[in-house]
Amino acid sequence: MTSNDAAAAGWFAVGDEETPADRVRDGSANAPADWPAAAVDAGFATDEDDYYAKLREATVAATRAAVDERERADDRQLLHAVRAMDDAERVANELAERVSEWAGTLFPDAGTGVDGCRALAERDPDGPAEERVVSLATRVADLAAEADELAGFIESRAPVAAPNLAALAGPVLAARLISLAGGLEPLAKKPSGTLQVLGAEDALFAHLRGHGSSPKHGIIYTHEYVRGTRPEDRGSASRALAGKLTIAARIDHYSGDYRPELEAELDERMRTIRARAPDAAGGGGDGE
């Protein structure tokens, strides 16, 4: 490769609508070369030190652009939304307890929980203490309403970001799995056995330390196919569900096309597992 050829192939040989960072992210070369010398020959850098300084600047800019792009991806928006929803619900419930205790000293008919706060928020306060209680109750009602809005956002966005996962797990559980894994790509790369126990890390670590049995399921317990299956068969149900969810996550990440046959296959598998019940098949389950 001549010096001119190397300069033309180098990351620093930017076009009219490119930046060095663009070339670092998207460019390639057919063979290695003496890039510092080529950059100096091309007039891009004054010397080798200048070349490496500009290379560092370009790589930092390329990395920052990649991070910004990744954070705006649909699965990352789901991750943030479900965490925000959970935080809003948790704080609303915690504050609702405080409001109930306080309101009970001022309003004999005060209700409890978030619903009690919604009712209090409609009152006309009389005096500084009642103003503060009504104001705090209003904040709780607003937080609960925000959690509902976030749930609506998740319901609408999960089928777009992960159509197969959302169809099998439901939008909120799909978002929780993505959140626990740190994104759709990390979730797609996990084996089904790991997905099966996501959310049960404390129990898993206790088991590894010899302080408990191995967990059979994590957050997927909230799925009807696990929660609604008799205890003897929940191990099989969890494995079947986790297997299909893993396939769904991989299809969503690597191709993104919707595969309705996954739902049919999961439904059939669950019918087989639930048929093990004595009143359905005259036999027992595989145990947990």
mmCIF file of C-alpha atoms in Angstrom:
data_model
loop_
_atom_site.group_PDB
_atom_site.id
_atom_site.type_symbol
_atom_site.label_atom_id
_atom_site.label_comp_id
_atom_site.label_asym_id
_atom_site.label_seq_id
_atom_site.Cartn_x
_atom_site.Cartn_y
_atom_site.Cartn_z
ATOM 1 C CA MET A 1 0.000 0.000 0.000
ATOM 2 C CA THR A 2 1.467 3.361 -0.984
ATOM 3 C CA SER A 3 1.408 6.361 1.310
ATOM 4 C CA ASN A 4 -1.372 7.942 -0.762
ATOM 5 C CA ASP A 5 -3.435 4.748 -0.629
ATOM 6 C CA ALA A 6 -2.993 4.565 3.126
ATOM 7 C CA ALA A 7 -4.057 8.158 3.549
ATOM 8 C CA ALA A 8 -7.171 7.536 1.476
ATOM 9 C CA ALA A 9 -8.102 4.519 3.630
ATOM 10 C CA GLY A 10 -7.256 6.132 6.972
ATOM 11 C CA TRP A 11 -9.874 7.160 9.522
ATOM 12 C CA PHE A 12 -8.669 10.720 9.115
ATOM 13 C CA ALA A 13 -9.561 10.824 5.391
ATOM 14 C CA VAL A 14 -12.999 12.327 5.980
ATOM 15 C CA GLY A 15 -15.494 13.204 3.276
ATOM 16 C CA ASP A 16 -17.537 16.369 2.930
ATOM 17 C CA GLU A 17 -20.320 15.078 5.213
ATOM 18 C CA GLU A 18 -18.136 13.056 7.594
ATOM 19 C CA THR A 19 -16.194 13.757 10.746
ATOM 20 C CA PRO A 20 -13.179 11.859 12.084
ATOM 21 C CA ALA A 21 -15.521 10.355 14.707
ATOM 22 C CA ASP A 22 -17.781 9.043 11.921
ATOM 23 C CA ARG A 23 -14.815 7.362 10.266
ATOM 24 C CA VAL A 24 -13.689 5.828 13.558
ATOM 25 C CA ARG A 25 -17.171 4.317 14.053
ATOM 26 C CA ASP A 26 -17.915 3.245 10.480
ATOM 27 C CA GLY A 27 -14.638 3.183 8.526
ATOM 28 C CA SER A 28 -12.407 0.242 7.674
ATOM 29 C CA ALA A 29 -9.157 -0.548 5.927
ATOM 30 C CA ASN A 30 -8.070 -3.553 3.887
ATOM 31 C CA ALA A 31 -4.712 -3.835 5.649
ATOM 32 C CA PRO A 32 -2.752 -2.233 8.495
ATOM 33 C CA ALA A 33 -0.455 0.653 7.676
ATOM 34 C CA ASP A 34 1.778 3.247 9.255
ATOM 35 C CA TRP A 35 -1.186 5.488 10.043
ATOM 36 C CA PRO A 36 0.741 8.267 11.874
ATOM 37 C CA ALA A 37 3.092 8.698 8.880
ATOM 38 C CA ALA A 38 0.170 8.539 6.445
ATOM 39 C CA ALA A 39 -1.690 11.188 8.429
ATOM 40 C CA VAL A 40 1.356 13.478 8.405
ATOM 41 C CA ASP A 41 1.853 12.932 4.665
ATOM 42 C CA ALA A 42 -1.821 13.762 4.085
ATOM 43 C CA GLY A 43 -1.478 16.998 6.036
ATOM 44 C CA PHE A 44 -3.927 15.824 8.720
ATOM 45 C CA ALA A 45 -1.378 15.917 11.541
ATOM 46 C CA THR A 46 1.856 17.835 12.056
ATOM 47 C CA ASP A 47 3.658 14.910 13.722
ATOM 48 C CA GLU A 48 3.046 11.602 15.475
ATOM 49 C CA ASP A 49 2.070 13.203 18.800
ATOM 50 C CA ASP A 50 -0.457 15.399 17.012
ATOM 51 C CA TYR A 51 -1.816 12.297 15.242
ATOM 52 C CA TYR A 52 -2.438 10.441 18.510
ATOM 53 C CA ALA A 53 -3.973 13.501 20.146
ATOM 54 C CA LYS A 54 -6.437 13.813 17.264
ATOM 55 C CA LEU A 55 -7.093 10.059 17.301
ATOM 56 C CA ARG A 56 -7.985 10.226 20.987
ATOM 57 C CA GLU A 57 -10.317 13.158 20.362
ATOM 58 C CA ALA A 58 -12.036 11.268 17.520
ATOM 59 C CA THR A 59 -12.428 8.015 19.493
ATOM 60 C CA VAL A 60 -13.861 9.835 22.508
ATOM 61 C CA ALA A 61 -16.347 11.638 20.268
ATOM 62 C CA ALA A 62 -17.281 8.368 18.541
ATOM 63 C CA THR A 63 -17.831 6.633 21.881
ATOM 64 C CA ARG A 64 -19.932 9.499 23.195
ATOM 65 C CA ALA A 65 -22.079 9.433 20.057
ATOM 66 C CA ALA A 66 -22.545 5.659 20.358
ATOM 67 C CA VAL A 67 -23.594 5.975 24.010
ATOM 68 C CA ASP A 68 -26.058 8.770 23.199
ATOM 69 C CA GLU A 69 -27.522 6.692 20.371
ATOM 70 C CA ARG A 70 -27.832 3.635 22.594
ATOM 71 C CA GLU A 71 -29.532 5.557 25.401
ATOM 72 C CA ARG A 72 -32.210 6.777 22.984
ATOM 73 C CA ALA A 73 -33.023 3.239 21.811
ATOM 74 C CA ASP A 74 -36.533 1.977 22.517
ATOM 75 C CA ASP A 75 -35.424 -0.742 24.936
ATOM 76 C CA ARG A 76 -33.511 1.800 27.022
ATOM 77 C CA GLN A 77 -36.593 4.004 27.178
ATOM 78 C CA LEU A 78 -38.547 1.001 28.469
ATOM 79 C CA LEU A 79 -35.830 0.329 31.046
ATOM 80 C CA HIS A 80 -36.028 3.873 32.404
ATOM 81 C CA ALA A 81 -39.828 3.957 32.247
ATOM 82 C CA VAL A 82 -40.372 0.768 34.248
ATOM 83 C CA ARG A 83 -37.834 1.812 36.870
ATOM 84 C CA ALA A 84 -39.489 5.221 37.141
ATOM 85 C CA MET A 85 -42.920 3.584 37.415
ATOM 86 C CA ASP A 86 -41.724 1.318 40.229
ATOM 87 C CA ASP A 87 -40.110 4.254 42.042
ATOM 88 C CA ALA A 88 -43.265 6.348 41.721
ATOM 89 C CA GLU A 89 -45.433 3.520 43.051
ATOM 90 C CA ARG A 90 -43.053 2.788 45.938
ATOM 91 C CA VAL A 91 -42.768 6.412 47.035
ATOM 92 C CA ALA A 92 -46.520 6.979 46.647
ATOM 93 C CA ASN A 93 -47.286 3.984 48.881
ATOM 94 C CA GLU A 94 -44.708 4.985 51.479
ATOM 95 C CA LEU A 95 -45.993 8.562 51.631
ATOM 96 C CA ALA A 96 -49.587 7.322 51.697
ATOM 97 C CA GLU A 97 -48.840 5.544 54.976
ATOM 98 C CA ARG A 98 -47.476 8.761 56.439
ATOM 99 C CA VAL A 99 -50.488 10.730 55.205
ATOM 100 C CA SER A 100 -52.892 8.166 56.681
ATOM 101 C CA GLU A 101 -51.267 8.430 60.116
ATOM 102 C CA TRP A 102 -51.246 12.206 60.038
ATOM 103 C CA ALA A 103 -54.696 12.601 58.521
ATOM 104 C CA GLY A 104 -56.158 10.296 61.163
ATOM 105 C CA THR A 105 -55.404 12.947 63.796
ATOM 106 C CA LEU A 106 -57.293 15.626 61.840
ATOM 107 C CA PHE A 107 -60.037 13.904 59.855
ATOM 108 C CA PRO A 108 -62.013 11.167 61.636
ATOM 109 C CA ASP A 109 -63.235 9.791 58.312
ATOM 110 C CA ALA A 110 -59.837 9.806 56.586
ATOM 111 C CA GLY A 111 -59.205 6.789 54.388
ATOM 112 C CA THR A 112 -55.999 4.866 53.947
ATOM 113 C CA GLY A 113 -53.558 4.185 51.139
ATOM 114 C CA VAL A 114 -53.371 5.954 47.814
ATOM 115 C CA ASP A 115 -57.163 5.986 47.445
ATOM 116 C CA GLY A 116 -57.432 7.702 50.810
ATOM 117 C CA CYS A 117 -54.950 10.324 49.619
ATOM 118 C CA ARG A 118 -56.973 10.920 46.460
ATOM 119 C CA ALA A 119 -60.029 11.611 48.610
ATOM 120 C CA LEU A 120 -58.068 13.900 50.925
ATOM 121 C CA ALA A 121 -56.709 15.833 47.944
ATOM 122 C CA GLU A 122 -60.290 16.907 47.158
ATOM 123 C CA ARG A 123 -60.868 18.455 50.589
ATOM 124 C CA ASP A 124 -60.810 22.151 51.418
ATOM 125 C CA PRO A 125 -58.300 22.443 54.285
ATOM 126 C CA ASP A 126 -59.003 24.500 57.380
ATOM 127 C CA GLY A 127 -55.865 25.713 59.081
ATOM 128 C CA PRO A 128 -52.126 25.179 58.533
ATOM 129 C CA ALA A 129 -52.017 21.517 59.605
ATOM 130 C CA GLU A 130 -54.848 20.480 57.312
ATOM 131 C CA GLU A 131 -53.237 22.454 54.471
ATOM 132 C CA ARG A 132 -50.060 20.459 54.842
ATOM 133 C CA VAL A 133 -51.862 17.114 54.995
ATOM 134 C CA VAL A 134 -54.013 17.920 51.965
ATOM 135 C CA SER A 135 -50.955 19.186 50.094
ATOM 136 C CA LEU A 136 -49.022 15.994 50.855
ATOM 137 C CA ALA A 137 -52.012 13.866 49.885
ATOM 138 C CA THR A 138 -52.155 15.746 46.582
ATOM 139 C CA ARG A 139 -48.502 14.907 45.933
ATOM 140 C CA VAL A 140 -49.233 11.229 46.594
ATOM 141 C CA ALA A 141 -52.188 11.312 44.190
ATOM 142 C CA ASP A 142 -50.009 12.995 41.559
ATOM 143 C CA LEU A 143 -47.283 10.354 41.975
ATOM 144 C CA ALA A 144 -49.827 7.566 41.636
ATOM 145 C CA ALA A 145 -51.217 9.224 38.511
ATOM 146 C CA GLU A 146 -47.691 9.507 37.087
ATOM 147 C CA ALA A 147 -47.133 5.799 37.733
ATOM 148 C CA ASP A 148 -50.341 5.069 35.802
ATOM 149 C CA GLU A 149 -49.162 7.258 32.923
ATOM 150 C CA LEU A 150 -45.816 5.475 32.874
ATOM 151 C CA ALA A 151 -47.623 2.128 32.790
ATOM 152 C CA GLY A 152 -49.566 3.369 29.781
ATOM 153 C CA PHE A 153 -46.316 4.399 28.084
ATOM 154 C CA ILE A 154 -44.869 0.939 28.702
ATOM 155 C CA GLU A 155 -48.011 -0.731 27.369
ATOM 156 C CA SER A 156 -47.695 1.238 24.135
ATOM 157 C CA ARG A 157 -43.922 1.072 23.643
ATOM 158 C CA ALA A 158 -43.037 -2.496 24.664
ATOM 159 C CA PRO A 159 -44.750 -4.066 21.607
ATOM 160 C CA VAL A 160 -42.670 -1.751 19.410
ATOM 161 C CA ALA A 161 -39.316 -2.349 21.107
ATOM 162 C CA ALA A 162 -39.793 -6.080 21.740
ATOM 163 C CA PRO A 163 -42.900 -7.391 19.953
ATOM 164 C CA ASN A 164 -42.394 -11.085 20.682
ATOM 165 C CA LEU A 165 -41.285 -10.619 24.271
ATOM 166 C CA ALA A 166 -44.209 -8.283 24.962
ATOM 167 C CA ALA A 167 -46.661 -10.724 23.383
ATOM 168 C CA LEU A 168 -45.468 -13.667 25.494
ATOM 169 C CA ALA A 169 -44.718 -11.905 28.776
ATOM 170 C CA GLY A 170 -47.036 -8.918 28.620
ATOM 171 C CA PRO A 171 -45.667 -5.375 28.179
ATOM 172 C CA VAL A 172 -44.867 -4.653 31.840
ATOM 173 C CA LEU A 173 -43.131 -7.981 32.557
ATOM 174 C CA ALA A 174 -41.221 -7.636 29.278
ATOM 175 C CA ALA A 175 -40.024 -4.190 30.380
ATOM 176 C CA ARG A 176 -39.039 -5.553 33.807
ATOM 177 C CA LEU A 177 -36.974 -8.339 32.230
ATOM 178 C CA ILE A 178 -35.247 -5.817 29.953
ATOM 179 C CA SER A 179 -34.583 -3.599 32.974
ATOM 180 C CA LEU A 180 -33.174 -6.422 35.114
ATOM 181 C CA ALA A 181 -30.893 -7.543 32.270
ATOM 182 C CA GLY A 182 -29.737 -3.992 31.499
ATOM 183 C CA GLY A 183 -31.206 -3.861 27.990
ATOM 184 C CA LEU A 184 -32.656 -6.040 25.248
ATOM 185 C CA GLU A 185 -29.249 -7.051 23.885
ATOM 186 C CA PRO A 186 -27.934 -8.338 27.241
ATOM 187 C CA LEU A 187 -31.243 -10.139 27.779
ATOM 188 C CA ALA A 188 -31.019 -11.767 24.341
ATOM 189 C CA LYS A 189 -27.535 -13.048 25.156
ATOM 190 C CA LYS A 190 -28.513 -14.707 28.430
ATOM 191 C CA PRO A 191 -29.280 -18.438 28.608
ATOM 192 C CA SER A 192 -32.851 -19.339 29.507
ATOM 193 C CA GLY A 193 -31.755 -20.585 32.935
ATOM 194 C CA THR A 194 -30.484 -17.102 33.794
ATOM 195 C CA LEU A 195 -33.617 -15.391 32.490
ATOM 196 C CA GLN A 196 -35.671 -17.814 34.576
ATOM 197 C CA VAL A 197 -34.240 -16.499 37.859
ATOM 198 C CA LEU A 198 -33.884 -12.792 36.992
ATOM 199 C CA GLY A 199 -35.172 -10.884 40.001
ATOM 200 C CA ALA A 200 -34.306 -13.681 42.424
ATOM 201 C CA GLU A 201 -30.653 -12.788 42.801
ATOM 202 C CA ASP A 202 -30.758 -12.635 46.611
ATOM 203 C CA ALA A 203 -32.191 -16.143 46.822
ATOM 204 C CA LEU A 204 -29.700 -17.377 44.228
ATOM 205 C CA PHE A 205 -26.707 -15.939 46.100
ATOM 206 C CA ALA A 206 -28.016 -17.403 49.365
ATOM 207 C CA HIS A 207 -28.225 -20.794 47.647
ATOM 208 C CA LEU A 208 -24.671 -20.467 46.326
ATOM 209 C CA ARG A 209 -23.510 -19.729 49.892
ATOM 210 C CA GLY A 210 -25.285 -22.858 51.085
ATOM 211 C CA HIS A 211 -28.039 -20.981 52.935
ATOM 212 C CA GLY A 212 -31.077 -21.969 50.910
ATOM 213 C CA SER A 213 -32.510 -23.976 48.059
ATOM 214 C CA SER A 214 -32.021 -22.998 44.436
ATOM 215 C CA PRO A 215 -34.765 -20.599 43.250
ATOM 216 C CA LYS A 216 -37.026 -21.976 40.523
ATOM 217 C CA HIS A 217 -38.152 -18.606 39.222
ATOM 218 C CA GLY A 218 -37.650 -14.882 39.624
ATOM 219 C CA ILE A 219 -39.820 -12.066 38.316
ATOM 220 C CA ILE A 220 -41.457 -14.414 35.808
ATOM 221 C CA TYR A 221 -43.463 -15.747 38.766
ATOM 222 C CA THR A 222 -45.859 -12.854 38.103
ATOM 223 C CA HIS A 223 -46.812 -14.445 34.771
ATOM 224 C CA GLU A 224 -50.092 -16.350 34.886
ATOM 225 C CA TYR A 225 -48.426 -19.431 33.412
ATOM 226 C CA VAL A 226 -46.215 -19.703 36.511
ATOM 227 C CA ARG A 227 -48.335 -18.152 39.246
ATOM 228 C CA GLY A 228 -51.468 -19.969 38.059
ATOM 229 C CA THR A 229 -49.840 -23.398 37.827
ATOM 230 C CA ARG A 230 -49.962 -25.746 40.812
ATOM 231 C CA PRO A 231 -46.780 -25.671 42.947
ATOM 232 C CA GLU A 232 -45.700 -29.169 41.915
ATOM 233 C CA ASP A 233 -45.462 -28.100 38.283
ATOM 234 C CA ARG A 234 -44.118 -24.563 38.625
ATOM 235 C CA GLY A 235 -40.559 -25.702 37.967
ATOM 236 C CA SER A 236 -41.581 -27.087 34.576
ATOM 237 C CA ALA A 237 -43.764 -24.052 33.875
ATOM 238 C CA SER A 238 -40.916 -21.684 34.717
ATOM 239 C CA ARG A 239 -38.485 -23.523 32.459
ATOM 240 C CA ALA A 240 -40.964 -23.633 29.583
ATOM 241 C CA LEU A 241 -41.793 -19.941 29.902
ATOM 242 C CA ALA A 242 -38.148 -18.885 30.285
ATOM 243 C CA GLY A 243 -37.174 -20.898 27.215
ATOM 244 C CA LYS A 244 -39.758 -19.221 25.017
ATOM 245 C CA LEU A 245 -39.025 -15.761 26.439
ATOM 246 C CA THR A 246 -35.333 -16.243 25.664
ATOM 247 C CA ILE A 247 -36.146 -17.140 22.059
ATOM 248 C CA ALA A 248 -38.495 -14.146 21.848
ATOM 249 C CA ALA A 249 -35.826 -11.764 23.165
ATOM 250 C CA ARG A 250 -33.285 -13.051 20.638
ATOM 251 C CA ILE A 251 -35.690 -12.657 17.722
ATOM 252 C CA ASP A 252 -36.601 -9.152 18.888
ATOM 253 C CA HIS A 253 -32.959 -8.104 19.153
ATOM 254 C CA TYR A 254 -31.507 -9.759 16.071
ATOM 255 C CA SER A 255 -34.379 -9.501 13.576
ATOM 256 C CA GLY A 256 -37.299 -7.677 15.151
ATOM 257 C CA ASP A 257 -40.019 -9.506 13.218
ATOM 258 C CA TYR A 258 -43.110 -10.720 15.057
ATOM 259 C CA ARG A 259 -43.525 -14.511 15.299
ATOM 260 C CA PRO A 260 -47.080 -15.389 16.443
ATOM 261 C CA GLU A 261 -46.238 -19.094 16.406
ATOM 262 C CA LEU A 262 -44.211 -18.579 19.607
ATOM 263 C CA GLU A 263 -47.408 -17.875 21.527
ATOM 264 C CA ALA A 264 -49.109 -20.951 20.117
ATOM 265 C CA GLU A 265 -46.122 -23.134 21.007
ATOM 266 C CA LEU A 266 -46.001 -21.767 24.562
ATOM 267 C CA ASP A 267 -49.751 -22.245 25.016
ATOM 268 C CA GLU A 268 -49.497 -25.868 23.865
ATOM 269 C CA ARG A 269 -46.546 -26.554 26.166
ATOM 270 C CA MET A 270 -48.414 -25.108 29.147
ATOM 271 C CA ARG A 271 -51.497 -27.189 28.380
ATOM 272 C CA THR A 272 -49.291 -30.284 28.492
ATOM 273 C CA ILE A 273 -47.754 -29.277 31.833
ATOM 274 C CA ARG A 274 -51.084 -28.416 33.437
ATOM 275 C CA ALA A 275 -52.590 -31.681 32.214
ATOM 276 C CA ARG A 276 -50.346 -33.453 34.741
ATOM 277 C CA ALA A 277 -52.695 -32.459 37.562
ATOM 278 C CA PRO A 278 -54.391 -35.514 39.114
ATOM 279 C CA ASP A 279 -57.880 -34.369 38.132
ATOM 280 C CA ALA A 280 -56.725 -33.901 34.535
ATOM 281 C CA ALA A 281 -54.352 -36.797 33.908
ATOM 282 C CA GLY A 282 -54.379 -38.937 37.036
ATOM 283 C CA GLY A 283 -50.747 -38.246 37.877
ATOM 284 C CA GLY A 284 -48.472 -35.911 39.777
ATOM 285 C CA GLY A 285 -46.060 -33.183 38.736
ATOM 286 C CA ASP A 286 -42.306 -33.173 38.444
ATOM 287 C CA GLY A 287 -41.868 -31.328 41.723
ATOM 288 C CA GLU A 288 -39.757 -28.334 42.571
#
